[in-house]
Backbone as ProteinMPNN parsed JSONL, in Angstrom:
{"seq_chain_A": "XXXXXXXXXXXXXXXXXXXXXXXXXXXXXXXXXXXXXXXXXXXXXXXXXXXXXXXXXXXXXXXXXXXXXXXXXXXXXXXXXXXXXXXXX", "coords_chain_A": {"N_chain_A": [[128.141, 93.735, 116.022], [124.755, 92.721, 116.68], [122.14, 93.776, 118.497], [120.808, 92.294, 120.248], [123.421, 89.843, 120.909], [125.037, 91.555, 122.066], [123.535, 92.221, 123.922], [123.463, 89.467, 125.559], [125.848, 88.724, 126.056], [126.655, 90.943, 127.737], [125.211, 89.811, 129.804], [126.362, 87.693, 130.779], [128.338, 88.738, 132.117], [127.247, 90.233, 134.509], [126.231, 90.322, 137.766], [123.075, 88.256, 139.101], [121.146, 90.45, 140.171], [122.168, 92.682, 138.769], [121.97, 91.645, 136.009], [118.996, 91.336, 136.059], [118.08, 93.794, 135.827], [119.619, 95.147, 134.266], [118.063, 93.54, 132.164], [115.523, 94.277, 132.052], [116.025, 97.692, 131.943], [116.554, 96.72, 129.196], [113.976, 95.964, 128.249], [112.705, 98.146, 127.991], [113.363, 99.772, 126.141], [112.741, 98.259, 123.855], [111.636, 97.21, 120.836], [109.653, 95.727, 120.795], [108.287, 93.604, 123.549], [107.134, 90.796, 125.51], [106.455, 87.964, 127.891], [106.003, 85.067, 128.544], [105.013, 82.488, 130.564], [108.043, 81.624, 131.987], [109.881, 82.775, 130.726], [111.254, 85.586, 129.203], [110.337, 87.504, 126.045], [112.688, 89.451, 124.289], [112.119, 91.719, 121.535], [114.45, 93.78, 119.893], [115.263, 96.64, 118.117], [116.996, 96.711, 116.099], [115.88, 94.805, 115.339], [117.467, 91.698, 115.818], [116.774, 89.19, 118.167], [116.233, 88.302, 121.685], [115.542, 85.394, 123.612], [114.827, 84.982, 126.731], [115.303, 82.886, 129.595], [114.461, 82.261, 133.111], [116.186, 79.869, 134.974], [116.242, 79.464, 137.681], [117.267, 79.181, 140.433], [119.259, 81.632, 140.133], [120.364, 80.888, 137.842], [120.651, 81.364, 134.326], [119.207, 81.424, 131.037], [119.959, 82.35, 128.037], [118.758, 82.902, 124.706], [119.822, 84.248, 121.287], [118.703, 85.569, 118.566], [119.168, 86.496, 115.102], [119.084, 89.018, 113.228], [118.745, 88.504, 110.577], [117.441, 86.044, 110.722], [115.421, 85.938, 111.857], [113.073, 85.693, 110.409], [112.785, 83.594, 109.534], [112.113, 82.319, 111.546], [109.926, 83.367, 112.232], [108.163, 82.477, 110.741], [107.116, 79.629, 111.593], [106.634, 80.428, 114.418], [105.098, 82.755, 115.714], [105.261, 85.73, 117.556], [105.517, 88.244, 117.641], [103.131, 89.595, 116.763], [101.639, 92.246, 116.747], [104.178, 94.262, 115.71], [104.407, 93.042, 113.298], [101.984, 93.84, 111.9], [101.27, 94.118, 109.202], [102.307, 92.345, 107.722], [102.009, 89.812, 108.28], [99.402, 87.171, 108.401]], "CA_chain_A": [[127.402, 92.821, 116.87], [123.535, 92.872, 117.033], [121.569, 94.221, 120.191], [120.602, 90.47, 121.153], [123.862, 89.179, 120.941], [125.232, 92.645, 123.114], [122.801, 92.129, 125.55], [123.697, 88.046, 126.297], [127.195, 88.948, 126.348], [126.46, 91.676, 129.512], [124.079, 89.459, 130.821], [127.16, 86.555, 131.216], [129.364, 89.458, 133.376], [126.548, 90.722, 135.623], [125.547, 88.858, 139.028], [121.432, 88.768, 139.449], [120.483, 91.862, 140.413], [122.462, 93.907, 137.749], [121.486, 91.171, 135.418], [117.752, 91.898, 135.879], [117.916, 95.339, 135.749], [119.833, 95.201, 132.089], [117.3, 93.18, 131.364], [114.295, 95.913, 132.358], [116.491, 98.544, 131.328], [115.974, 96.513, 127.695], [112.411, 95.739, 127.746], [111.785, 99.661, 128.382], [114.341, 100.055, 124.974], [112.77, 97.231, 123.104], [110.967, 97.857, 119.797], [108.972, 95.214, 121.487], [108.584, 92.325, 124.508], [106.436, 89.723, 126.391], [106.955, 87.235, 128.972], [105.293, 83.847, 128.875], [105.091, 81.987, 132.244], [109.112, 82.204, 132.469], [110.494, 82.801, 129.044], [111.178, 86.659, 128.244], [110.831, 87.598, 124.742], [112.981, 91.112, 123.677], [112.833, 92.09, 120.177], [115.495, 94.875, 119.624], [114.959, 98.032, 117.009], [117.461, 96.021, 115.204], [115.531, 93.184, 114.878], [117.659, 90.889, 116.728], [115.504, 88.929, 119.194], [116.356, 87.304, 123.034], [114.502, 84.682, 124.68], [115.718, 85.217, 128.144], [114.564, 82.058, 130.694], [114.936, 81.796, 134.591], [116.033, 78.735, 135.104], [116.206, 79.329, 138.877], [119.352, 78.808, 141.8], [120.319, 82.373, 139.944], [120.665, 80.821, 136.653], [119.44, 82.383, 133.784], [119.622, 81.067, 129.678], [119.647, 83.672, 127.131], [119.063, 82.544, 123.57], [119.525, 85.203, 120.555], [118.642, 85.208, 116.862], [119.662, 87.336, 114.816], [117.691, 90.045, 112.709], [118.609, 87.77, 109.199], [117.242, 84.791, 110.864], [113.775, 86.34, 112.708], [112.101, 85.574, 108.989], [112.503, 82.575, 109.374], [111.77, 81.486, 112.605], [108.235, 84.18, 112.295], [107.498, 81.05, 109.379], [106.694, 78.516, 112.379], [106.461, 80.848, 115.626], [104.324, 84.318, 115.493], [104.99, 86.432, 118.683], [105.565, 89.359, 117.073], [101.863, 89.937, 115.964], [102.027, 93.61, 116.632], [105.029, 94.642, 115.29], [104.474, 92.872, 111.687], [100.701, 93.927, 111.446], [101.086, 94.261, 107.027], [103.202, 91.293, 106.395], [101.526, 88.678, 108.747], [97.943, 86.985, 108.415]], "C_chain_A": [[125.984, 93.373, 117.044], [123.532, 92.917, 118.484], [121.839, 92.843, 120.91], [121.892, 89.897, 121.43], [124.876, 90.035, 122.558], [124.865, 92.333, 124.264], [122.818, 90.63, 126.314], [124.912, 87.723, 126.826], [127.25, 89.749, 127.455], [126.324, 90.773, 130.238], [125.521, 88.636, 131.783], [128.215, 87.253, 131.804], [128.753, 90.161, 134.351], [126.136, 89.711, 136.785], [124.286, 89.225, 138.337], [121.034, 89.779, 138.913], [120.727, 92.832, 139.49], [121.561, 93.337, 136.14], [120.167, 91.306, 134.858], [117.259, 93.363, 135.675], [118.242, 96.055, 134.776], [118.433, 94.807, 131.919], [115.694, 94.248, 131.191], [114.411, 97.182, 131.855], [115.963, 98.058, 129.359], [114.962, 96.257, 127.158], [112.012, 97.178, 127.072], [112.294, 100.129, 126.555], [113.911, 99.321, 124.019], [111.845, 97.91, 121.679], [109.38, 96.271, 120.616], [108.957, 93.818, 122.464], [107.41, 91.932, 124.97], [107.152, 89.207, 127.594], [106.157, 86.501, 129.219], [106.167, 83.17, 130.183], [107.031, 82.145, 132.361], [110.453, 82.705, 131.804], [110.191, 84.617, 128.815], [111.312, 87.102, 127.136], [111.414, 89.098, 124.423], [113.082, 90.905, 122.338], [113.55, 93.745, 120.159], [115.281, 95.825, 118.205], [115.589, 97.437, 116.409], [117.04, 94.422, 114.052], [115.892, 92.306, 114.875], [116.632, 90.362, 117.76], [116.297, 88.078, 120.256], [115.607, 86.563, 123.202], [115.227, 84.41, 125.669], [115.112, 84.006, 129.177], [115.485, 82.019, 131.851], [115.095, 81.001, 134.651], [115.895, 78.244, 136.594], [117.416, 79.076, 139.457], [119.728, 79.766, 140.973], [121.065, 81.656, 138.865], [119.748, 81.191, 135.377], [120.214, 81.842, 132.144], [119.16, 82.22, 128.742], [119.909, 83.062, 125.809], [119.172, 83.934, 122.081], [119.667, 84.668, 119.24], [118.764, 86.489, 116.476], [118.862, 87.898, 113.527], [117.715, 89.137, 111.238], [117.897, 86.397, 109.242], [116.05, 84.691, 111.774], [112.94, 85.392, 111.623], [111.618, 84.205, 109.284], [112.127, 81.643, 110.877], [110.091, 81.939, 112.58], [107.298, 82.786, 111.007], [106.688, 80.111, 110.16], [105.756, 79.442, 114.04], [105.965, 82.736, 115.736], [104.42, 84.933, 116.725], [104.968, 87.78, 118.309], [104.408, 90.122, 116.22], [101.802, 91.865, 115.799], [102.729, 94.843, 115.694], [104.705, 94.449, 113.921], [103.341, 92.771, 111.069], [100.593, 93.834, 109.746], [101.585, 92.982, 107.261], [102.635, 89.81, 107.359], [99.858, 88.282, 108.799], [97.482, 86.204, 109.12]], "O_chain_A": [[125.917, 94.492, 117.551], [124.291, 92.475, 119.347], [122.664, 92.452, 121.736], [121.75, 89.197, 122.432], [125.243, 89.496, 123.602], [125.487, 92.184, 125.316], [122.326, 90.501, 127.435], [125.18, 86.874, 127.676], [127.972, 89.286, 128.338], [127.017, 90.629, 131.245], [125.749, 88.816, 132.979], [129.173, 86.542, 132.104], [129.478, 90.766, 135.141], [125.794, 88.537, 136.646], [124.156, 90.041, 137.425], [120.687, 90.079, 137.771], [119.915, 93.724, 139.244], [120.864, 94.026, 135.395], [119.95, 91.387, 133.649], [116.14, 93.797, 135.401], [117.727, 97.084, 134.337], [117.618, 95.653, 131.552], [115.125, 94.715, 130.204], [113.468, 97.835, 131.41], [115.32, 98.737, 128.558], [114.772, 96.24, 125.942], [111.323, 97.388, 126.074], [111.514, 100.781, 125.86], [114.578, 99.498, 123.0], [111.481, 99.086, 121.675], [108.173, 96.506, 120.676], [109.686, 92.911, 122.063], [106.503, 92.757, 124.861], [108.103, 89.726, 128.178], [105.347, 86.847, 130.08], [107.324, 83.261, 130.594], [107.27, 83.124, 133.068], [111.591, 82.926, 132.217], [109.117, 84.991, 128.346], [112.5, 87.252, 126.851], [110.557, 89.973, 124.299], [113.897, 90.118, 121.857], [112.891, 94.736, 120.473], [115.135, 95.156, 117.182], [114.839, 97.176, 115.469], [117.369, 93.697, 113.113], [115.274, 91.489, 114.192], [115.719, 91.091, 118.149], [117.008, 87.173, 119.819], [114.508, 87.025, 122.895], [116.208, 83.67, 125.593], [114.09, 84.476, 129.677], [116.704, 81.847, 131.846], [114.027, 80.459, 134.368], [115.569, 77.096, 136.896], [118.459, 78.783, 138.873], [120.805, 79.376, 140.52], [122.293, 81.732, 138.861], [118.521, 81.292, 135.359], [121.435, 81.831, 131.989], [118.098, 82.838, 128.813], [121.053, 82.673, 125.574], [118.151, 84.62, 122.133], [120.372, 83.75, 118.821], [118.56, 87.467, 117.195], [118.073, 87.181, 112.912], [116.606, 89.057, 110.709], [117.721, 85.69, 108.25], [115.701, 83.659, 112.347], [112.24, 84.457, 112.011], [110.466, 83.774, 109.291], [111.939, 80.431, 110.984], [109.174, 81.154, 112.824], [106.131, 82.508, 110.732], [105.643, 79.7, 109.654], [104.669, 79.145, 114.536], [106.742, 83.687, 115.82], [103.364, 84.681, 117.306], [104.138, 88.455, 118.918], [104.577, 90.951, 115.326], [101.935, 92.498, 114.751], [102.238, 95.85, 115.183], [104.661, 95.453, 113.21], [103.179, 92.067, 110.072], [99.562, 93.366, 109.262], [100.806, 92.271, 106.624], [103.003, 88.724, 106.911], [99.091, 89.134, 109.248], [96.262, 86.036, 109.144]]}, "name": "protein", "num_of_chains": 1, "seq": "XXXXXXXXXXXXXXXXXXXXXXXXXXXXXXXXXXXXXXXXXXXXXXXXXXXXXXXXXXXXXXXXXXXXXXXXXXXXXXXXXXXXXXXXX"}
């Protein structure tokens, strides 16, 4: 099991508070992250990736892709400028 998929599977047995505190715990661990207005992005050393959103009332959506299927999403959606300084223009 990839990081991303690890870390959505916690997320869905923690209340809140533990919830957010994985999630901080995995920023600090991340190979790299953001956070547009309420959308967290983790990418994982594996190269799995989260997009974590508040949805509010203490609900929280966690989407993950998985490191064979980054390629192709980096085709349409570039957040990862950093990370893939050679292979992106």
């Amino acid at each position: 099991m990839n990081k991303a998929a690890q870390l959505s599977k916690e997320l869905e047995q923690l209340n809140i508070a533990e919830g957010v505190d994985l999630i901080l715990q995995s920023t600090k661990d991340a190979l790299w992250f953001d956070t547009v207005e309420d959308v967290t992005t983790i990418m994982h050393k594996d190269g799995s990736v989260n997009f974590i959103d508040n949805c509010g009332r203490g609900i929280v959506a966690c989407e993950v892709i998985s490191a064979a299927n980054i390629l192709k999403v980096l085709q349409h959606y570039r957040p990862f400028k950093e990370v893939f300084k050679d292979n992106i223009q």
